[in-house]
Short mmCIF file of C-alpha atoms in Angstrom, two decimals:
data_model
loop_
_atom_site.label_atom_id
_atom_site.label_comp_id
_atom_site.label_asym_id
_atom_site.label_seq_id
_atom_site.Cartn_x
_atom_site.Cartn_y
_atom_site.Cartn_z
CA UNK L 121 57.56 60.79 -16.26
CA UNK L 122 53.92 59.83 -16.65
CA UNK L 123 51.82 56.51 -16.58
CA UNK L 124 48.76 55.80 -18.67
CA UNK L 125 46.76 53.36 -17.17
CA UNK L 126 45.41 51.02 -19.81
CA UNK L 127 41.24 50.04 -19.73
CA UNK L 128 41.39 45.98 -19.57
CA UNK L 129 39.67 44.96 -22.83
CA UNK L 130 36.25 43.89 -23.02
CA UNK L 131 36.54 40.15 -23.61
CA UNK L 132 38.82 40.12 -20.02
CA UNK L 133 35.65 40.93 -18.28
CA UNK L 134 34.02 38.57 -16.57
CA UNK L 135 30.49 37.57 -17.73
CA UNK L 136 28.46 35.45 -15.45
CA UNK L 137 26.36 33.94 -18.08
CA UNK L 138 29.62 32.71 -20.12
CA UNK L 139 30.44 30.67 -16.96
CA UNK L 140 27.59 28.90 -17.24
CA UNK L 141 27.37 25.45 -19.19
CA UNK L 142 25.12 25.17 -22.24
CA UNK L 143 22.13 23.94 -21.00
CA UNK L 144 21.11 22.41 -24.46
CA UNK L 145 23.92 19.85 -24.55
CA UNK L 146 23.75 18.39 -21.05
CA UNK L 147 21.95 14.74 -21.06
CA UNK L 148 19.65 13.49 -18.51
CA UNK L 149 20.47 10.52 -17.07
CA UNK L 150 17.61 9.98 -14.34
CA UNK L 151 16.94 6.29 -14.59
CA UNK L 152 13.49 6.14 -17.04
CA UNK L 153 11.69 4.36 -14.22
CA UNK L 154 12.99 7.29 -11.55
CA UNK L 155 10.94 10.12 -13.96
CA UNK L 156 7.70 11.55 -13.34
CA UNK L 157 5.49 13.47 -15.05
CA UNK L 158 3.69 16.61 -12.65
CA UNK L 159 0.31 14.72 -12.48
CA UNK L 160 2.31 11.70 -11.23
CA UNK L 161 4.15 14.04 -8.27
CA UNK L 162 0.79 14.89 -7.66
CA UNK L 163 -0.35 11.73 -7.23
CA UNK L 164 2.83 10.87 -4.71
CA UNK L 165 1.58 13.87 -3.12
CA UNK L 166 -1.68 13.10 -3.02
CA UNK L 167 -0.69 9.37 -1.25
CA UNK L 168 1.42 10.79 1.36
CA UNK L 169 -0.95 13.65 2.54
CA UNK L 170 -3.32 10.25 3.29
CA UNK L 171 -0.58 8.84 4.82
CA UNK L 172 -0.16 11.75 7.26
CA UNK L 173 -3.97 11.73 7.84
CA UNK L 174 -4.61 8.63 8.90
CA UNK L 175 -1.11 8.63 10.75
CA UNK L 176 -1.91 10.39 13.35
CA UNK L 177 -5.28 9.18 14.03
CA UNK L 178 -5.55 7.77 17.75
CA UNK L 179 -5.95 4.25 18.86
CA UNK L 180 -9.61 4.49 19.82
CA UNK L 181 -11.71 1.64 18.98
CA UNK L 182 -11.98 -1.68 21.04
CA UNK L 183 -11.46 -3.46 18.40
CA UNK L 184 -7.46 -2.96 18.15
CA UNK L 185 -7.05 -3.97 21.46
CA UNK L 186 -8.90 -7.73 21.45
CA UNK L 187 -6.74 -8.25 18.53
CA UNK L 188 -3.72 -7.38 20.20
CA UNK L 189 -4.70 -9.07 23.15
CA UNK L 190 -5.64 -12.29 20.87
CA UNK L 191 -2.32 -12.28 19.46
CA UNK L 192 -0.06 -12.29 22.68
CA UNK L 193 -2.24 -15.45 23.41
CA UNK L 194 -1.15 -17.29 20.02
CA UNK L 195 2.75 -15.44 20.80
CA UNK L 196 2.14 -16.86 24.34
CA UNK L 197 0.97 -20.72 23.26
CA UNK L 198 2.90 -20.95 20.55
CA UNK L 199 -0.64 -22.16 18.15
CA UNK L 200 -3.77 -20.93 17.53
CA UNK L 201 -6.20 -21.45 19.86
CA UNK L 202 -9.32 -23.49 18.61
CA UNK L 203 -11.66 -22.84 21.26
CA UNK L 204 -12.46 -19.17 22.67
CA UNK L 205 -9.38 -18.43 24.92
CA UNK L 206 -10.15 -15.19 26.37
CA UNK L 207 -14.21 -14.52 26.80
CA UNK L 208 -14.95 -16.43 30.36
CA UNK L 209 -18.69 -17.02 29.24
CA UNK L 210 -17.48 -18.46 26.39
CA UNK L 211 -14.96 -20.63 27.94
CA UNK L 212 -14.20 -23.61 25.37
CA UNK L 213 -16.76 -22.63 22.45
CA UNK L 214 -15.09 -23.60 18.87
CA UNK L 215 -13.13 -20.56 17.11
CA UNK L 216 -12.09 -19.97 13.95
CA UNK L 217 -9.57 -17.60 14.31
CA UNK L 218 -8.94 -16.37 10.47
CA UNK L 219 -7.14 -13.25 11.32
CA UNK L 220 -4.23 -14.93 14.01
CA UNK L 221 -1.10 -13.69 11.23
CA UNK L 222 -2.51 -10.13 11.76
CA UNK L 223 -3.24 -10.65 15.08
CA UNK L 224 0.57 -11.59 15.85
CA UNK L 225 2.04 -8.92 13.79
CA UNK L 226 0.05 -6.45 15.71
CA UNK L 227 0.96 -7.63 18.87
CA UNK L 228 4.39 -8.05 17.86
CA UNK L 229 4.36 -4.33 16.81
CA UNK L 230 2.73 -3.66 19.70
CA UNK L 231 5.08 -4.54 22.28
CA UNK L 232 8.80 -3.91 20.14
CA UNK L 233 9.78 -0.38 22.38
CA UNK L 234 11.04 1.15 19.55
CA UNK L 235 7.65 0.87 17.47
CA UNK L 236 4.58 1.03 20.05
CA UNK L 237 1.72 2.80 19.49
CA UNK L 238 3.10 5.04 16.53
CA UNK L 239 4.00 1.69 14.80
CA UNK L 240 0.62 0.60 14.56
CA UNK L 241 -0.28 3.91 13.80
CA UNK L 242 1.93 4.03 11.10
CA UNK L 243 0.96 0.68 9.39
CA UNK L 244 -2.57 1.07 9.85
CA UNK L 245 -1.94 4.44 7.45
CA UNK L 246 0.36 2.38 5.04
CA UNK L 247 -2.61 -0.31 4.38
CA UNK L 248 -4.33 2.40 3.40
CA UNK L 249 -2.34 3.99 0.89
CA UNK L 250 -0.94 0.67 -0.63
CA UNK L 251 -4.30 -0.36 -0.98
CA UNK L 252 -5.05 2.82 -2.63
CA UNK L 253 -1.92 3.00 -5.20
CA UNK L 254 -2.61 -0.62 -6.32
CA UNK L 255 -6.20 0.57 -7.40
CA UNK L 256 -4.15 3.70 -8.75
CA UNK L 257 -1.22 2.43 -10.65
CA UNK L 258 -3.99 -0.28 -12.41
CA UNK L 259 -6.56 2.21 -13.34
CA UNK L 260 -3.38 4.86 -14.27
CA UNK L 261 -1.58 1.58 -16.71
CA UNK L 262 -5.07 0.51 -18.42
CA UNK L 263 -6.41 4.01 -18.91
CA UNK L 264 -2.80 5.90 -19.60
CA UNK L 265 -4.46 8.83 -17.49
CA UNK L 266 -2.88 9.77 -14.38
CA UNK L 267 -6.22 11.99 -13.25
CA UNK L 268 -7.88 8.67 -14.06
CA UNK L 269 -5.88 6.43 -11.29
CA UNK L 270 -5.98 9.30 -8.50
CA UNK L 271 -10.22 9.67 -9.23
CA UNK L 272 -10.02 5.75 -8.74
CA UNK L 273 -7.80 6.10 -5.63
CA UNK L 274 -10.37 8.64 -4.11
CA UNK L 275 -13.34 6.39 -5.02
CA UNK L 276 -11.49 3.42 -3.23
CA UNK L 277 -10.85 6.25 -0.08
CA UNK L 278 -14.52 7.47 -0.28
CA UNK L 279 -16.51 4.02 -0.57
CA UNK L 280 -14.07 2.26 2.24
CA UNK L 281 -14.22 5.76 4.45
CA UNK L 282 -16.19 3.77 7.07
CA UNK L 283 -14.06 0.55 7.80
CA UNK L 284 -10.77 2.79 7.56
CA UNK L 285 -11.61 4.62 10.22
CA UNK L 286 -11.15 1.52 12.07
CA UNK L 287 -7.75 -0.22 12.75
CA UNK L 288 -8.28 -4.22 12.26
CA UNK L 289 -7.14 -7.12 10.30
CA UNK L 290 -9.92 -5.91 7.95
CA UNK L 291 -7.74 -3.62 6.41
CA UNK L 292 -5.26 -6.13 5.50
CA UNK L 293 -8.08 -8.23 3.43
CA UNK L 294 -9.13 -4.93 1.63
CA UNK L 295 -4.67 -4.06 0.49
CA UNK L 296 -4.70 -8.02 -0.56
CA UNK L 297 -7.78 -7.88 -2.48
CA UNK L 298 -6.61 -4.34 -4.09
CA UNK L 299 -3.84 -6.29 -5.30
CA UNK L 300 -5.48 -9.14 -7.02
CA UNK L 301 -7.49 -6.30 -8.23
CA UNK L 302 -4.74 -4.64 -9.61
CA UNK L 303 -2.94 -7.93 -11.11
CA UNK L 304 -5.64 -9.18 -13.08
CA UNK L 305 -6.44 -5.66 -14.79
CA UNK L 306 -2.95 -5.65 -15.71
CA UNK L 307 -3.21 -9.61 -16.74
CA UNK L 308 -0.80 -10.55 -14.55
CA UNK L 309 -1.84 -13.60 -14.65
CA UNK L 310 -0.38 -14.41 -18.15
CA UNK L 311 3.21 -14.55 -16.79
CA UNK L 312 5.35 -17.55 -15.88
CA UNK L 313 5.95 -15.75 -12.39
CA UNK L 314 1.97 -15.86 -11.42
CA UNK L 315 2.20 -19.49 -11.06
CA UNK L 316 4.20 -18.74 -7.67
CA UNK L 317 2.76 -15.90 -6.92
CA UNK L 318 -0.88 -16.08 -6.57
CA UNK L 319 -0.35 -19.65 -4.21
CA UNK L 320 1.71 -17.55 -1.96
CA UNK L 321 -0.36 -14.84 -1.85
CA UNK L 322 -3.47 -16.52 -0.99
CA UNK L 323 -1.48 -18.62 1.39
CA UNK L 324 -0.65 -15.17 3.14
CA UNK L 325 -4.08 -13.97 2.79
CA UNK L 326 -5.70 -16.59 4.28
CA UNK L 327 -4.03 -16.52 7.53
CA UNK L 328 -4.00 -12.82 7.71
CA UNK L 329 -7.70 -12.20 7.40
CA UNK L 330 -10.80 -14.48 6.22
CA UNK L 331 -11.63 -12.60 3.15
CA UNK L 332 -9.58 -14.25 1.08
CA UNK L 333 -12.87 -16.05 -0.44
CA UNK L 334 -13.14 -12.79 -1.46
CA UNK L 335 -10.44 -12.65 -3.45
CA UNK L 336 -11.28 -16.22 -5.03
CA UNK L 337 -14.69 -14.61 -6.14
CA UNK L 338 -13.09 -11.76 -8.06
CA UNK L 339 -11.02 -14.33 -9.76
CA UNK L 340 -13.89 -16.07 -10.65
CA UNK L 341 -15.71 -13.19 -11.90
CA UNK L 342 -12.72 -12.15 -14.14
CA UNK L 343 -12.55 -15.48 -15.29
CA UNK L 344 -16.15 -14.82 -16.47
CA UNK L 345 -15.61 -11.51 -18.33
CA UNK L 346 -13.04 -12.68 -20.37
CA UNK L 347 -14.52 -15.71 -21.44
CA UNK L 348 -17.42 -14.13 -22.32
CA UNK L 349 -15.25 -11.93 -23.99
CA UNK L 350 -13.96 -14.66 -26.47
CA UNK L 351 -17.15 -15.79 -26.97
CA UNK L 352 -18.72 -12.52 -28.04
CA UNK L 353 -15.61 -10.48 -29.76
#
């Protein structure tokens, strides 16, 4: 008695590539304001390598500290203080202290144990970048270019390299007036919503940092433009 084993047939044989769904009938269902296109990964990229930078640079300048120091006073009192409260030789001079909502914040920062040092660090980097993606995303919506808003972004980084080496309220004025920036190129202005809005972000602005005249003169001058726009087209 013999046995002849059989050879299975070919269609029993497995084939990875038949395992595998059709890739030309699946559907992508990322949200449409979750997608990206390379340059705008590149931009994200771009952003957070700033972030990293400026991160992890120390706590160095003098300037960080008399803030601090003036906001554990206002923490202390419970007010601002009108009249110099920590320089002896100026002992009751008047003060006008613009900057006492960043002052607070930092100090607040400052002295939570979980945040410290690297929570200043952190937020002094994250001024930075917002104020860089407003001037970004603007230039990137009016110009449909994504090269166009990073070039802007690293104009902005460039031209402000001086003062963001620094950690200070100042930084807080220059993300605020990035926004208004940003805003009125992308006429923000003509919505419903900008009528609560801009009041509550100069509100902010002016107790954060005194260059919120600033952002009242950019207002102005866009005011300008497009009137002489309608006058001219």
């Amino acid at each position: 008695m013999t046995t002849t084993l059989e050879e299975p047939p070919e269609a029993l044989e497995h084939d990875p590539e038949s395992s595998l769904p059709d890739a030309s009938v699946l559907e992508d269902k990322t949200p449409e304001w979750c997608r990206m296109s390379g340059a705008s990964a590149a931009f994200g990229v771009l952003l957070g390598l700033v972030l990293i930078v400026f991160a992890n640079r120390p706590l160095w300048h003098s300037d960080l500290w008399d803030h601090i120091n003036y906001g554990f006073h206002t923490l202390q009192h419970r007010s601002v203080a009108d009249t110099e409260p920590l320089l002896p030789l100026a002992k009751g001079m008047p003060l006008v202290n613009s900057a006492w909502g960043s002052q607070v914040v930092m100090a607040l920062v400052f002295q939570t144990q979980k945040l410290g040092l690297p929570g200043l660090q952190f937020g002094y980097a994250l001024l930075i970048v917002v104020a860089m993606g407003f001037v970004g995303y603007a230039v990137t919506r009016r110009s449909g270019s994504v090269v166009a808003g990073m070039m802007s972004s690293l104009i902005l980084l460039a031209v402000n390299w001086q003062q963001f080496l620094i950690i200070r309220p100042q930084l807080a004025g220059v993300c605020f007036f990035c926004a208004v920036l940003a805003m009125l190129v992308l006429k923000f202005d003509r919505r419903q919503s900008a009528w609560f809005v801009w009041p509550v972000l100069f509100a902010v602005w002016a107790n954060v940092h005194g260059s919120f005249a600033m952002g009242l003169f950019l207002m102005g001058l866009y005011t300008i433009g497009t009137a002489m726009d309608l006058i001219f087209s």
